[in-house]
XYZ file of C-alpha atoms in Angstrom:
436
model
C 124.963 119.603 222.778
C 128.324 118.838 221.141
C 131.477 118.839 223.261
C 132.975 121.594 221.079
C 130.017 123.848 221.824
C 130.342 123.196 225.541
C 134.044 124.046 225.425
C 133.216 127.389 223.847
C 130.803 128.070 226.685
C 133.545 127.353 229.238
C 135.226 130.580 228.147
C 132.193 132.618 229.204
C 131.524 134.142 232.595
C 128.576 131.822 233.256
C 130.114 128.421 232.546
C 128.526 126.301 235.279
C 125.981 124.640 232.990
C 128.664 123.780 230.431
C 130.934 122.424 233.161
C 128.141 120.253 234.562
C 127.317 118.934 231.073
C 130.944 117.991 230.378
C 131.185 116.197 233.730
C 127.990 114.278 232.853
C 129.507 113.231 229.509
C 132.465 111.796 231.425
C 135.246 109.876 229.677
C 134.566 111.142 226.117
C 135.027 114.732 227.353
C 138.410 114.116 228.981
C 140.544 114.457 225.849
C 139.004 117.716 224.593
C 138.998 119.333 228.039
C 142.581 118.220 228.635
C 143.609 119.776 225.320
C 142.119 123.083 226.455
C 143.900 122.799 229.806
C 147.259 122.298 228.074
C 146.734 125.172 225.649
C 148.303 128.246 227.232
C 146.607 130.449 224.614
C 143.114 129.069 225.200
C 140.404 131.609 226.111
C 139.172 129.132 228.722
C 140.599 129.817 232.176
C 142.888 126.903 232.967
C 141.359 126.334 236.411
C 137.895 125.927 234.862
C 139.068 123.025 232.725
C 141.060 121.559 235.602
C 138.011 121.522 237.866
C 135.969 119.736 235.175
C 138.655 117.032 234.970
C 138.778 116.763 238.751
C 135.038 116.183 238.850
C 135.137 113.586 236.070
C 137.503 111.624 238.283
C 138.858 108.190 237.394
C 138.575 108.450 233.585
C 140.825 111.526 233.707
C 143.589 109.921 235.794
C 145.719 108.203 233.143
C 145.350 110.969 230.525
C 146.414 113.571 233.093
C 149.431 111.483 234.075
C 150.618 111.219 230.491
C 149.963 114.908 229.820
C 151.935 115.801 232.939
C 154.835 113.604 231.833
C 154.877 115.050 228.320
C 154.179 118.670 229.272
C 156.114 121.038 226.996
C 156.365 123.769 229.651
C 156.477 124.046 233.433
C 153.169 125.880 233.349
C 151.404 123.026 231.555
C 152.956 120.521 233.971
C 151.731 122.640 236.904
C 148.196 122.775 235.528
C 148.073 119.023 234.988
C 149.510 118.408 238.450
C 146.875 120.632 240.045
C 144.068 118.789 238.261
C 145.637 115.419 239.110
C 145.974 116.026 242.847
C 142.298 116.948 243.176
C 140.717 114.124 241.182
C 137.532 112.911 242.848
C 138.713 109.349 243.407
C 138.007 107.817 246.795
C 140.433 104.890 246.649
C 144.065 106.015 247.179
C 145.227 102.797 245.487
C 144.359 104.330 242.113
C 147.315 106.709 242.506
C 149.919 104.104 243.525
C 150.982 103.137 239.961
C 151.953 106.798 239.454
C 154.641 106.356 242.122
C 156.511 104.101 239.669
C 156.073 106.251 236.560
C 159.273 107.100 234.621
C 158.627 110.857 234.908
C 159.774 112.420 238.231
C 156.963 114.991 238.024
C 154.387 112.190 238.006
C 156.060 110.288 240.843
C 156.269 113.422 242.981
C 152.703 114.492 242.282
C 151.404 110.992 243.024
C 153.215 111.095 246.373
C 151.588 114.467 247.017
C 148.139 112.985 246.364
C 148.804 110.302 248.976
C 150.033 113.015 251.323
C 146.635 114.682 250.958
C 144.920 111.386 251.795
C 146.611 111.280 255.213
C 146.022 108.155 257.300
C 143.898 106.633 254.528
C 147.138 106.124 252.583
C 148.721 103.921 255.302
C 148.253 100.672 253.290
C 150.427 102.239 250.586
C 153.220 103.399 252.901
C 155.604 100.679 251.590
C 155.276 102.149 248.101
C 156.151 105.589 249.459
C 159.066 104.187 251.448
C 160.468 102.809 248.206
C 160.628 106.389 246.897
C 163.030 107.375 249.687
C 165.810 106.119 247.405
C 164.435 107.838 244.276
C 167.126 109.478 242.113
C 165.144 112.751 242.102
C 165.557 114.902 245.240
C 162.106 116.465 244.921
C 160.475 113.039 244.731
C 162.368 111.909 247.832
C 161.185 114.969 249.733
C 157.600 114.440 248.557
C 157.756 110.893 249.877
C 158.913 112.073 253.306
C 156.153 114.687 253.470
C 153.584 112.059 252.535
C 154.848 109.673 255.223
C 154.726 112.518 257.768
C 151.053 113.126 256.979
C 150.222 109.437 257.250
C 151.606 109.655 260.771
C 153.485 107.622 263.378
C 151.979 104.296 262.245
C 154.594 104.237 259.481
C 157.495 104.304 261.971
C 157.475 100.503 262.589
C 157.709 99.965 258.830
C 160.685 102.298 258.637
C 162.345 100.560 261.581
C 161.976 97.269 259.719
C 163.829 98.866 256.801
C 166.589 100.013 259.151
C 167.004 96.464 260.477
C 166.809 94.785 257.073
C 170.003 93.420 255.536
C 168.551 93.678 252.050
C 167.171 97.236 252.151
C 170.352 98.640 250.616
C 170.051 102.331 249.723
C 166.800 102.671 251.675
C 168.400 102.271 255.096
C 169.887 105.772 255.293
C 166.800 107.624 254.033
C 164.634 105.546 256.390
C 166.597 106.983 259.330
C 165.912 110.517 258.088
C 162.242 109.708 257.589
C 161.848 108.397 261.150
C 163.228 111.619 262.629
C 161.110 113.710 260.265
C 157.947 111.890 261.302
C 158.472 111.299 265.009
C 161.712 112.970 266.118
C 165.001 111.665 267.438
C 163.306 109.885 270.334
C 161.632 107.497 267.880
C 164.981 106.009 266.850
C 165.897 102.714 268.468
C 168.910 102.489 270.789
C 171.231 101.339 268.021
C 170.366 104.245 265.744
C 170.560 106.782 268.556
C 174.052 105.530 269.376
C 174.949 105.780 265.694
C 173.813 109.407 265.546
C 175.771 110.291 268.688
C 178.944 108.713 267.278
C 178.527 110.627 264.025
C 178.004 113.884 265.941
C 181.198 113.324 267.958
C 183.202 112.711 264.788
C 181.789 115.810 263.086
C 182.318 117.992 266.169
C 186.039 117.265 266.152
C 186.626 118.964 262.798
C 183.624 121.253 262.327
C 184.136 124.797 261.037
C 181.521 127.432 261.949
C 179.192 128.442 259.115
C 177.054 131.574 258.628
C 173.554 131.072 259.988
C 170.237 131.935 258.371
C 168.590 134.169 260.960
C 164.865 134.331 261.589
C 163.787 134.558 265.207
C 165.397 135.555 268.492
C 168.543 134.600 270.321
C 170.495 135.424 273.478
C 174.216 135.958 273.956
C 176.133 135.748 277.236
C 179.907 136.200 277.745
C 180.554 132.782 279.269
C 181.952 129.415 278.294
C 180.577 127.618 281.346
C 177.963 125.539 279.558
C 176.600 123.977 282.744
C 176.010 127.413 284.262
C 174.421 128.669 281.047
C 172.020 125.723 280.910
C 171.072 126.264 284.544
C 170.503 130.007 284.082
C 168.182 129.407 281.137
C 166.302 126.535 282.801
C 167.483 123.984 280.224
C 168.133 120.285 280.718
C 168.856 116.987 278.953
C 171.576 118.423 276.694
C 172.251 116.328 273.596
C 175.591 116.849 271.848
C 175.102 118.491 268.457
C 177.139 119.907 265.643
C 176.725 123.609 264.947
C 175.091 122.732 261.629
C 172.673 120.453 263.482
C 171.829 123.195 265.982
C 171.180 125.753 263.268
C 169.011 123.232 261.423
C 167.015 122.539 264.589
C 166.459 126.228 265.354
C 165.306 127.116 261.864
C 163.073 124.052 261.616
C 161.599 124.591 265.072
C 161.006 128.303 264.571
C 159.161 127.873 261.293
C 157.480 124.647 262.355
C 156.167 125.691 265.756
C 158.638 123.781 267.953
C 160.750 126.728 269.152
C 159.420 126.467 272.713
C 160.587 122.859 273.190
C 164.341 123.027 272.721
C 167.178 125.508 272.440
C 170.342 125.384 270.382
C 173.260 126.276 272.664
C 176.430 127.060 270.754
C 179.994 126.412 271.823
C 181.772 129.492 273.098
C 182.220 131.634 269.979
C 184.782 134.437 270.270
C 184.059 134.469 273.994
C 180.228 134.353 273.795
C 177.706 131.543 274.122
C 174.650 132.048 271.921
C 171.261 130.452 272.580
C 168.699 130.137 269.787
C 165.076 129.421 270.587
C 162.641 130.448 273.303
C 163.871 129.074 276.632
C 161.525 131.086 278.833
C 158.214 132.133 277.366
C 156.701 129.231 275.429
C 157.015 130.620 271.902
C 154.927 133.252 270.199
C 155.746 136.907 269.727
C 158.453 138.215 272.086
C 157.106 140.189 275.042
C 159.363 143.237 275.557
C 158.811 143.372 279.308
C 159.751 139.728 279.701
C 162.806 140.178 277.467
C 163.959 143.091 279.615
C 163.434 141.073 282.782
C 165.324 138.052 281.491
C 168.232 140.194 280.316
C 168.457 141.972 283.698
C 168.527 138.670 285.575
C 171.007 137.015 283.234
C 173.347 140.005 283.391
C 173.459 139.777 287.175
C 174.825 136.258 286.774
C 177.120 136.682 283.772
C 177.954 140.395 283.946
C 176.202 141.075 280.641
C 173.394 139.602 278.584
C 172.262 140.433 275.061
C 169.055 139.568 273.210
C 168.581 139.941 269.475
C 165.731 139.544 267.005
C 165.565 139.396 263.214
C 163.039 138.255 260.634
C 163.607 136.674 257.234
C 160.099 137.628 256.137
C 160.066 141.382 256.795
C 162.272 144.182 258.139
C 161.724 143.528 261.868
C 164.848 143.778 263.982
C 165.479 144.392 267.669
C 168.197 144.250 270.316
C 168.614 144.516 274.065
C 171.762 144.912 276.187
C 171.887 144.507 279.957
C 174.909 144.944 282.212
C 175.124 144.176 285.918
C 171.347 143.958 286.274
C 170.527 147.170 284.371
C 169.181 147.679 280.840
C 171.638 149.949 279.025
C 170.016 149.740 275.595
C 166.785 148.416 274.078
C 165.495 149.061 270.574
C 162.709 147.658 268.384
C 162.251 148.962 264.858
C 158.459 148.619 265.137
C 158.273 150.399 268.515
C 161.000 153.068 268.360
C 159.189 155.150 270.955
C 159.857 152.449 273.545
C 163.633 152.432 273.167
C 165.696 152.553 276.339
C 169.051 154.192 276.890
C 171.274 156.413 274.776
C 172.753 155.253 271.485
C 175.058 152.284 272.022
C 178.632 152.348 270.698
C 177.688 149.428 268.440
C 175.262 151.772 266.655
C 177.896 154.430 265.871
C 177.971 155.327 262.199
C 174.653 153.579 261.492
C 171.154 154.954 261.042
C 168.437 153.440 263.221
C 166.168 151.600 260.771
C 162.961 153.457 261.674
C 164.564 156.722 260.521
C 164.212 157.578 256.830
C 167.447 159.284 255.838
C 166.269 160.118 252.315
C 164.681 163.493 251.423
C 161.028 163.487 250.400
C 161.828 164.133 246.732
C 164.618 161.543 246.475
C 162.626 159.254 244.206
C 160.572 161.743 242.237
C 160.160 160.574 238.665
C 161.086 156.964 239.482
C 158.463 154.234 239.327
C 158.666 152.185 242.530
C 157.815 149.101 240.463
C 160.964 149.610 238.351
C 163.402 147.820 240.634
C 166.475 148.603 238.557
C 165.746 152.327 238.300
C 164.768 152.537 241.966
C 167.985 150.827 243.052
C 170.100 153.071 240.852
C 168.500 156.219 242.323
C 168.770 154.800 245.850
C 172.509 154.175 245.473
C 173.039 157.566 243.825
C 171.256 159.602 246.519
C 172.758 157.546 249.329
C 176.259 158.253 248.020
C 175.670 161.929 247.248
C 174.168 162.678 250.673
C 176.446 160.273 252.556
C 173.450 158.535 254.131
C 174.649 155.851 256.592
C 173.725 152.178 256.370
C 170.903 151.063 258.632
C 171.686 149.334 261.891
C 170.380 145.795 262.279
C 170.591 143.140 264.961
C 173.398 141.502 262.992
C 175.477 144.668 262.578
C 174.926 145.515 266.238
C 175.921 141.997 267.304
C 179.029 142.077 265.094
C 180.359 144.934 267.231
C 178.849 144.100 270.621
C 179.120 140.292 270.761
C 179.034 137.847 267.803
C 177.145 138.081 264.500
C 175.752 134.586 263.781
C 175.286 135.434 260.106
C 179.039 136.008 259.733
C 180.446 132.909 261.451
C 183.311 131.236 259.634
C 186.846 129.835 259.861
C 187.939 133.061 261.584
C 185.580 132.406 264.539
C 187.313 131.079 267.650
C 185.489 128.011 269.006
C 185.783 126.553 272.501
C 183.748 123.511 273.538
C 180.846 121.910 271.714
C 177.222 122.673 270.910
C 174.182 121.007 272.468
C 170.440 120.856 271.935
C 168.733 121.214 275.323
C 165.120 120.920 276.419
C 162.987 123.706 277.891
C 160.286 122.967 280.505
C 157.842 122.542 277.603
C 160.284 120.165 275.921
C 160.709 118.091 279.068
C 156.978 117.454 278.939
C 156.604 116.926 275.172
C 160.074 115.889 274.001
C 162.113 117.001 271.010
C 160.112 118.282 268.037
C 159.927 115.983 265.057
C 161.999 116.749 261.983
C 165.195 115.544 260.350
C 168.295 117.605 261.140
C 171.436 118.271 259.096
C 174.506 116.932 260.899
């Protein structure tokens, strides 16, 4: 059967036989199938053509690379990249020339293929290390991710780069790659001393910055860092900039390392904030444990606050303890479990589980029409004087310190640290490069 006939059959619901026949034809089918893949108006589903090219394997490699480099749209480039990264080629070496291609998309996708190969790509780690100085930021990041997946066996190669007098622009990125792959502990003594010196310099002039909040944190009205570390069972404090601490918390929370270390801020407007999970080993917060920790901490410091917020949904929560007693607890997902009367920090706000809008507020408005929905929302909210919703951040802004609103106006006393939890003392700092 002619290739053209087989391509027509690819557009049908039952295209397996045509796909198998094109794979059997091999190299001569690559060009026609690739043309279909790059045609955004083709009746053939793009993934069907991409899978055929993946199965053909090596003969499709170079044509896909050139199509990716010359792609007229982002969609075509994406399709070619998807086919390229799944080519049935056993030898990772076949993808190494793509790391030196003039097109950044090809270099980045080739690094991604080696990332998928994992430890099998170790012989080609030097080629990936060379990309750490690539002019394209996405390519540099792809190289780091690939080296991470290859694993700790690449660390000695990166240390050699750090010690080399001829590595030039690679020396700095190699330091970042080592911490991304194996953590700060993997740095040699010289590099660890270098990082500590840089932190001290940055600490001297650092201005607080608003934090991206996703997770839980505590706040206690104390500037006695030694007492705070003791109360939270933390040890081995490493000096950190506030930017470094925020970077660690966000990376740990989303990467599964939140139970190993805690970011302890300087005293901010009279409060020390602690980001991470110092007590309970990560996972979803247990309300009973939160209440117990806040009671105990408030006996020591007079007051203790706990807050929670999510960047992925509308979850928010807060807890306030004073002199060993819980005076307020609220969780938007469990409003029936709230403790205490409304707190002064909630005055003028609507608790977020309460719908302040009448049932007919959005009649005639399609929920999918974001612009129309927003216009009606603002109109009804203004006409009925519906309050803003309370959130952990708005509560904290009145009751302690709102981390999302830090700035030059924030009074800072002392310096931040990253400290280890009991889990961290056993397993060490999580891997990952940190912004300083």
